[in-house]
Coordinates of C-alpha atoms in Angstrom, one line a residue:
M2 CA -78.9 19.9 123.0
E3 CA -76.9 20.3 119.8
Y4 CA -75.7 23.7 120.9
L5 CA -74.5 22.2 124.2
V6 CA -72.4 19.7 122.4
I7 CA -71.0 22.3 120.0
S8 CA -70.2 24.6 122.9
F9 CA -68.4 21.7 124.8
I10 CA -66.3 20.9 121.7
G11 CA -65.5 24.6 121.4
V12 CA -64.3 24.8 125.0
L13 CA -62.2 21.7 124.4
F14 CA -60.4 23.5 121.5
L15 CA -59.9 26.6 123.7
V16 CA -58.4 24.5 126.5
Y17 CA -56.2 22.5 124.1
S18 CA -54.9 25.6 122.4
L19 CA -54.2 27.4 125.7
T20 CA -52.4 24.5 127.2
F21 CA -50.7 23.0 124.1
R22 CA -47.1 23.4 125.3
Q23 CA -47.9 21.9 128.8
L24 CA -49.8 19.0 127.2
E25 CA -46.7 18.3 124.9
K26 CA -44.5 18.2 128.0
T27 CA -46.8 15.6 129.7
E28 CA -46.9 13.6 126.4
V29 CA -50.6 14.1 125.9
T30 CA -51.3 14.2 122.2
G31 CA -54.2 16.0 120.5
P32 CA -56.1 12.8 119.7
M33 CA -55.7 11.6 123.3
F34 CA -57.0 14.9 124.7
F35 CA -60.0 14.9 122.4
V36 CA -60.9 11.2 122.9
I37 CA -61.0 11.8 126.6
G38 CA -63.1 14.9 126.0
G39 CA -65.5 12.9 123.9
I40 CA -65.9 10.2 126.6
L41 CA -66.5 13.0 129.2
L42 CA -69.1 14.5 126.9
A43 CA -70.9 11.1 126.8
T44 CA -71.0 11.0 130.6
L45 CA -72.7 14.4 130.6
L46 CA -75.2 13.2 128.0
P47 CA -76.1 9.6 129.1
N48 CA -79.3 9.3 127.0
E49 CA -78.1 10.3 123.6
S50 CA -77.1 6.8 122.2
S51 CA -80.1 6.7 119.9
R52 CA -78.6 9.5 117.8
I53 CA -75.4 7.7 117.2
K54 CA -76.6 5.8 114.0
T55 CA -77.7 9.1 112.4
G56 CA -74.3 10.6 113.3
I57 CA -72.4 7.7 111.8
D58 CA -74.1 8.1 108.5
F59 CA -73.0 11.8 108.4
L60 CA -69.5 11.1 109.8
L61 CA -68.3 8.6 107.2
P62 CA -67.7 10.9 104.2
F63 CA -66.4 13.6 106.6
I64 CA -63.8 11.2 108.0
E65 CA -62.9 10.0 104.5
L66 CA -62.3 13.5 103.3
T67 CA -60.2 14.4 106.3
L68 CA -58.1 11.3 105.9
S69 CA -57.6 12.1 102.2
I70 CA -56.3 15.6 103.1
F71 CA -53.8 14.1 105.6
L72 CA -52.6 11.5 103.0
F73 CA -52.1 14.2 100.4
S74 CA -50.2 16.6 102.7
D75 CA -48.0 13.8 104.2
A76 CA -47.1 12.7 100.7
A77 CA -46.5 16.2 99.5
K78 CA -44.0 16.7 102.4
S79 CA -42.1 13.5 101.5
K80 CA -38.5 13.7 100.6
L81 CA -38.4 11.7 97.4
S82 CA -34.6 11.8 97.3
V83 CA -34.5 9.9 100.6
L84 CA -37.3 7.6 99.6
R85 CA -35.6 6.5 96.4
H86 CA -32.7 5.2 98.4
S87 CA -34.9 3.7 101.2
F88 CA -37.9 2.4 99.3
Q89 CA -37.0 -1.2 100.2
Y90 CA -38.3 -0.6 103.7
P91 CA -41.9 0.5 102.8
S92 CA -41.9 -2.2 100.1
L93 CA -41.1 -4.9 102.6
L94 CA -43.7 -3.5 105.0
L95 CA -46.4 -3.4 102.3
F96 CA -45.8 -6.7 100.5
I97 CA -44.4 -8.9 103.3
A98 CA -45.3 -7.5 106.7
L99 CA -48.9 -6.4 105.7
P100 CA -50.1 -9.9 104.5
L101 CA -48.4 -11.5 107.5
T102 CA -50.1 -9.0 109.8
L103 CA -53.4 -9.8 108.2
L104 CA -53.0 -13.6 108.6
L105 CA -51.8 -13.3 112.2
G106 CA -54.8 -11.0 113.0
I107 CA -57.2 -13.6 111.5
A108 CA -55.6 -16.4 113.5
V109 CA -55.8 -14.5 116.8
G110 CA -59.3 -13.5 116.1
L111 CA -60.5 -17.1 115.4
F112 CA -58.7 -18.2 118.6
L113 CA -60.2 -15.6 120.9
F114 CA -63.7 -15.3 119.4
A115 CA -65.4 -18.6 118.7
D116 CA -68.5 -17.1 117.3
L117 CA -66.7 -15.3 114.5
S118 CA -66.5 -17.0 111.1
V119 CA -63.2 -17.0 109.1
I120 CA -64.5 -14.2 106.9
Q121 CA -65.6 -12.2 109.9
A122 CA -62.2 -12.6 111.6
A123 CA -60.6 -11.6 108.3
L124 CA -62.8 -8.5 108.1
L125 CA -61.8 -7.6 111.7
A126 CA -58.1 -8.1 110.8
I127 CA -58.2 -6.0 107.6
I128 CA -59.9 -3.2 109.5
L129 CA -56.9 -3.0 111.8
T130 CA -54.2 -3.6 109.2
P131 CA -53.8 0.0 107.8
T132 CA -51.8 2.5 109.9
D133 CA -52.2 6.2 110.5
A134 CA -49.0 8.3 110.4
A135 CA -50.9 11.3 111.8
L136 CA -50.9 9.7 115.2
S137 CA -47.0 9.5 115.1
K138 CA -46.5 13.2 114.1
G139 CA -44.1 13.7 117.0
L140 CA -41.8 11.0 115.5
L141 CA -42.2 12.1 111.9
A142 CA -41.5 15.8 112.8
S143 CA -38.4 14.9 114.9
T144 CA -35.2 15.7 112.9
Q145 CA -33.3 13.4 115.4
V146 CA -35.0 10.3 114.0
P147 CA -33.2 9.0 110.8
E148 CA -34.9 10.2 107.6
K149 CA -35.1 6.7 106.2
I150 CA -37.3 5.7 109.2
R151 CA -39.6 8.8 109.0
E152 CA -40.0 8.5 105.2
G153 CA -40.5 4.8 105.4
I154 CA -43.2 5.0 108.0
N155 CA -45.0 7.9 106.2
T156 CA -44.9 6.1 102.9
E157 CA -46.2 2.8 104.3
S158 CA -49.0 4.6 106.1
G159 CA -50.0 6.5 102.9
L160 CA -50.1 3.4 100.7
N161 CA -51.4 0.7 103.0
D162 CA -54.7 2.5 103.4
G163 CA -55.3 2.2 99.7
L164 CA -54.0 -1.3 99.3
C165 CA -56.3 -2.5 102.1
V166 CA -59.4 -1.0 100.5
P167 CA -59.9 -3.7 97.8
I168 CA -59.2 -6.5 100.3
F169 CA -61.7 -5.0 102.7
L170 CA -64.3 -4.7 99.9
I171 CA -63.8 -8.4 99.0
F172 CA -64.2 -9.4 102.6
I173 CA -67.3 -7.3 103.0
L174 CA -68.8 -8.9 99.9
L175 CA -68.0 -12.4 101.3
A176 CA -69.4 -11.5 104.7
K177 CA -72.7 -10.3 103.2
N178 CA -73.0 -13.5 101.0
P179 CA -71.1 -16.3 102.8
E180 CA -72.3 -18.8 100.2
S181 CA -70.7 -16.9 97.3
A182 CA -67.3 -17.7 95.9
I183 CA -64.9 -15.1 94.5
T184 CA -62.4 -16.4 91.9
A185 CA -58.8 -15.3 91.6
T186 CA -59.7 -13.5 88.3
Q187 CA -62.4 -11.4 90.1
T188 CA -60.0 -10.6 92.9
L189 CA -57.4 -9.4 90.4
S190 CA -60.0 -7.4 88.6
V191 CA -61.0 -5.6 91.8
F192 CA -57.3 -4.8 92.6
G193 CA -56.6 -3.8 89.0
R194 CA -59.6 -1.4 88.9
E195 CA -58.9 0.2 92.3
L196 CA -55.2 0.7 91.7
G197 CA -55.3 1.5 87.9
L198 CA -58.0 4.1 88.2
A199 CA -56.2 5.6 91.3
L200 CA -53.0 6.0 89.3
L201 CA -54.7 7.3 86.2
I202 CA -56.7 10.0 88.0
A203 CA -53.7 11.0 90.2
F204 CA -51.4 11.5 87.2
T205 CA -54.1 13.2 85.1
S206 CA -55.3 15.6 87.8
T207 CA -51.8 16.6 88.9
A208 CA -50.8 17.2 85.3
I209 CA -53.7 19.6 85.0
F210 CA -53.5 21.2 88.5
I211 CA -49.8 22.2 88.6
P212 CA -49.8 24.2 85.3
C213 CA -53.0 25.9 86.4
L214 CA -51.4 26.7 89.8
N215 CA -48.3 28.1 88.2
F216 CA -50.3 30.1 85.7
A217 CA -52.5 31.6 88.5
M218 CA -49.3 32.4 90.6
K219 CA -47.6 34.3 87.8
R220 CA -50.6 36.5 87.2
H221 CA -51.5 36.8 90.9
Y222 CA -55.0 35.4 90.4
F223 CA -55.4 34.2 94.0
A224 CA -54.9 36.0 97.3
Q225 CA -52.8 34.8 100.1
N226 CA -55.8 34.4 102.4
T227 CA -57.4 31.9 100.0
S228 CA -54.3 29.7 99.7
P229 CA -55.4 27.1 102.4
F230 CA -58.3 26.1 100.1
L231 CA -56.2 25.3 97.1
L232 CA -54.8 22.0 98.2
L233 CA -57.9 21.1 100.3
G234 CA -60.0 21.5 97.2
F235 CA -57.6 19.6 95.0
A236 CA -57.2 16.6 97.5
M237 CA -61.0 16.4 98.0
A238 CA -61.6 16.5 94.3
V239 CA -59.0 13.8 93.5
F240 CA -60.4 11.6 96.3
S241 CA -64.0 12.0 95.4
I242 CA -63.6 11.6 91.6
T243 CA -61.6 8.4 92.2
Q244 CA -64.2 7.0 94.6
Y245 CA -67.0 7.9 92.1
F246 CA -65.4 5.8 89.5
H247 CA -64.8 3.0 92.0
G248 CA -61.1 3.4 92.3
S249 CA -59.0 3.7 95.5
G250 CA -59.3 7.4 96.5
F251 CA -56.7 6.9 99.3
I252 CA -54.0 5.7 96.9
A253 CA -55.0 8.4 94.4
V254 CA -54.5 11.3 96.8
F255 CA -51.3 9.9 98.2
V256 CA -49.8 9.5 94.7
A257 CA -51.1 13.0 93.8
G258 CA -49.3 14.3 96.8
L259 CA -46.0 12.6 95.8
L260 CA -46.4 14.1 92.3
F261 CA -47.1 17.5 93.8
D262 CA -44.0 17.3 95.9
K263 CA -41.9 16.4 92.8
Y264 CA -43.2 19.0 90.3
A265 CA -44.6 21.9 92.3
T266 CA -42.5 25.0 93.1
T267 CA -40.8 24.4 96.5
K268 CA -41.5 27.8 98.0
I269 CA -45.3 27.8 97.3
S270 CA -45.8 24.1 98.0
K271 CA -44.4 24.3 101.5
E272 CA -46.6 27.3 102.4
L273 CA -49.8 25.7 100.9
I274 CA -49.2 22.4 102.7
E275 CA -48.8 24.0 106.1
D276 CA -51.9 26.1 105.6
S277 CA -54.1 23.2 104.6
E278 CA -52.8 21.0 107.4
H279 CA -54.1 23.4 110.0
I280 CA -57.6 22.9 108.7
A281 CA -57.2 19.2 108.5
D282 CA -55.9 19.1 112.1
F283 CA -59.0 20.9 113.2
T284 CA -61.3 18.5 111.6
S285 CA -59.4 15.4 112.7
L286 CA -59.4 16.5 116.4
M287 CA -63.2 17.0 116.1
I288 CA -63.4 13.5 114.7
W289 CA -61.4 12.1 117.7
C290 CA -63.8 13.8 120.1
L291 CA -66.8 12.2 118.4
F292 CA -64.9 8.9 118.4
G293 CA -64.5 9.1 122.1
F294 CA -68.2 9.9 122.4
V295 CA -69.1 6.8 120.4
C296 CA -66.7 4.7 122.4
A297 CA -68.3 5.6 125.6
Y298 CA -71.6 4.0 124.4
L299 CA -70.4 1.2 122.1
V300 CA -67.1 0.1 123.6
L301 CA -66.6 0.7 127.3
P302 CA -69.9 -1.1 128.4
K303 CA -69.0 -4.2 126.4
L304 CA -65.3 -4.6 127.3
N305 CA -64.3 -8.1 128.3
L306 CA -61.1 -10.1 128.7
A307 CA -61.1 -11.5 125.1
I308 CA -61.7 -8.0 123.5
I309 CA -59.0 -6.4 125.7
T310 CA -56.5 -9.2 124.9
Y311 CA -57.1 -8.9 121.1
A312 CA -56.8 -5.1 121.2
L313 CA -53.5 -5.3 123.1
L314 CA -52.1 -8.0 120.8
S315 CA -53.3 -6.1 117.7
T316 CA -51.7 -2.9 118.9
T317 CA -48.4 -4.6 119.6
L318 CA -47.4 -8.2 118.7
I319 CA -49.7 -8.7 115.7
R320 CA -47.8 -5.9 113.9
I321 CA -44.4 -6.2 115.6
I322 CA -43.7 -9.8 114.8
P323 CA -44.4 -9.5 111.0
V324 CA -42.5 -6.2 110.6
M325 CA -39.5 -7.5 112.5
L326 CA -39.5 -10.6 110.3
S327 CA -39.9 -8.6 107.1
L328 CA -36.9 -6.3 108.0
Q329 CA -34.7 -9.1 109.4
F330 CA -32.2 -9.2 106.5
T331 CA -31.9 -5.4 106.0
A332 CA -29.1 -3.2 107.1
L333 CA -31.3 -1.7 109.9
T334 CA -30.3 -2.0 113.5
I335 CA -32.6 -3.8 115.9
K336 CA -33.7 -0.5 117.4
E337 CA -34.5 0.9 113.9
R338 CA -36.5 -2.3 113.0
F339 CA -38.4 -2.1 116.2
T340 CA -39.2 1.6 115.6
F341 CA -40.7 0.6 112.2
A342 CA -42.6 -2.3 114.0
W343 CA -43.9 -0.2 116.9
F344 CA -45.2 2.7 114.9
G345 CA -48.3 1.2 113.3
P346 CA -51.0 3.2 115.0
R347 CA -54.6 2.6 114.0
G348 CA -56.5 5.8 113.1
L349 CA -58.9 7.3 110.6
A350 CA -58.6 4.6 108.0
S351 CA -59.6 1.9 110.6
I352 CA -62.5 4.2 111.8
V353 CA -63.7 4.5 108.2
F354 CA -63.7 0.7 107.7
T355 CA -65.5 0.2 111.0
L356 CA -68.2 2.6 110.2
M357 CA -68.7 0.9 106.8
V358 CA -69.1 -2.4 108.6
I359 CA -71.7 -0.9 111.0
D360 CA -73.6 0.4 107.9
T361 CA -74.0 -3.2 106.5
Q362 CA -76.3 -6.0 107.6
I363 CA -73.6 -8.7 108.1
E364 CA -73.8 -11.0 111.1
N365 CA -71.8 -10.1 114.3
K366 CA -71.2 -6.6 112.9
F367 CA -71.4 -4.9 116.3
Q368 CA -69.0 -7.3 117.8
I369 CA -66.5 -6.7 115.0
A370 CA -67.0 -2.9 115.5
T371 CA -66.6 -3.1 119.2
I372 CA -63.3 -5.0 118.9
A373 CA -62.0 -2.7 116.2
M374 CA -62.9 0.5 118.1
T375 CA -61.3 -0.9 121.3
T376 CA -58.1 -1.5 119.4
I377 CA -58.2 2.0 117.9
L378 CA -58.8 3.5 121.4
F379 CA -55.9 1.6 122.9
S380 CA -53.6 2.6 119.9
V381 CA -54.4 6.3 120.4
F382 CA -53.0 6.1 123.9
V383 CA -50.3 3.5 123.6
H384 CA -48.7 5.0 120.5
G385 CA -49.4 8.6 121.6
I386 CA -47.6 8.2 125.0
S387 CA -44.6 6.3 123.4
T388 CA -44.0 8.7 120.5
K389 CA -41.9 11.3 122.3
P390 CA -39.8 8.9 124.4
I391 CA -38.8 6.9 121.3
A392 CA -38.1 10.1 119.3
D393 CA -36.0 11.4 122.1
S394 CA -34.0 8.2 122.4
F395 CA -32.7 8.9 118.9
A396 CA -31.7 12.4 120.0
K397 CA -29.6 10.9 122.8
K398 CA -27.9 8.6 120.4
T399 CA -27.1 11.5 118.1
K400 CA -25.5 13.4 121.0

């Protein structure tokens, strides 16, 4: 049975590679294609739901590492000169829009799901608060879209994952022990530890890595065909070390990526990033296939009006309203503000949080997971289909 699944995924990669340009024209993204493939695989294997729990235990670290590689490479491609002049936008998104999105998500969750407690609704909301820029690659890669928008969306996506981690951990703790009370001091302690360790490890590791890389380059110590593994290994090491010491691995790899972009030699950094991204793309598409497979068992059979309503609101208005409000008094046009607001796709970070909830013993965990996965599923298609038209609309304006 395992070989049948592997062969099916292999065929999916072949079909996707052979029809890539045609799929692009029809606005079918890689995640969309592989999610559909995963759902199709589940229909061919209707009696394999018992293996999902074992698969989830294996998938969690695999997804975390894949996300860490994407965060590092996205940060390493950032244009810091643009970001310096436009950092107000991601700052507003992170410190005003993010809390408002969380609060609005909690309110809607409590309204639609009477059996969820406040903490459980908060847990659901924080799962769906981080965004995934990898699902908006078409927009980020389009030179017609203003750089301030592309860099702002990319930076917000890179940092909000890490900022949401300590909040998520606090909500998990409260959901496990509803009777317990967490003081403001304890909350600040969690944030301080997560962020402080992340920054310390990011700066220290980059300060060691870049001189070693330059030394090896000058003496031709590594071959061209081994270059993809340099940044993969570095990103994985930074993430894992930070996680081991109970810091925020996601923030650590993103900051390390920014530092790499700042201090690494431009010629070699561009080549290394492109090589490592190809491997990360491969693993992420495999994850989306497995996500579709899990959705076929856990999501599609349990869909109801309340879940669909929450998923649609979370994908759209629950993010759009806070972002539009946070950017209201900036120099951005309405269209630019809406582009920031619209492109908040839920991806690998939300999947990681969902799997962590499933792995606990909290009450209503499967309901929370079903709602979250439905939202992620909707986001893959809603944001995937809309990426190219919105990017093209900026091209028309430029002309």
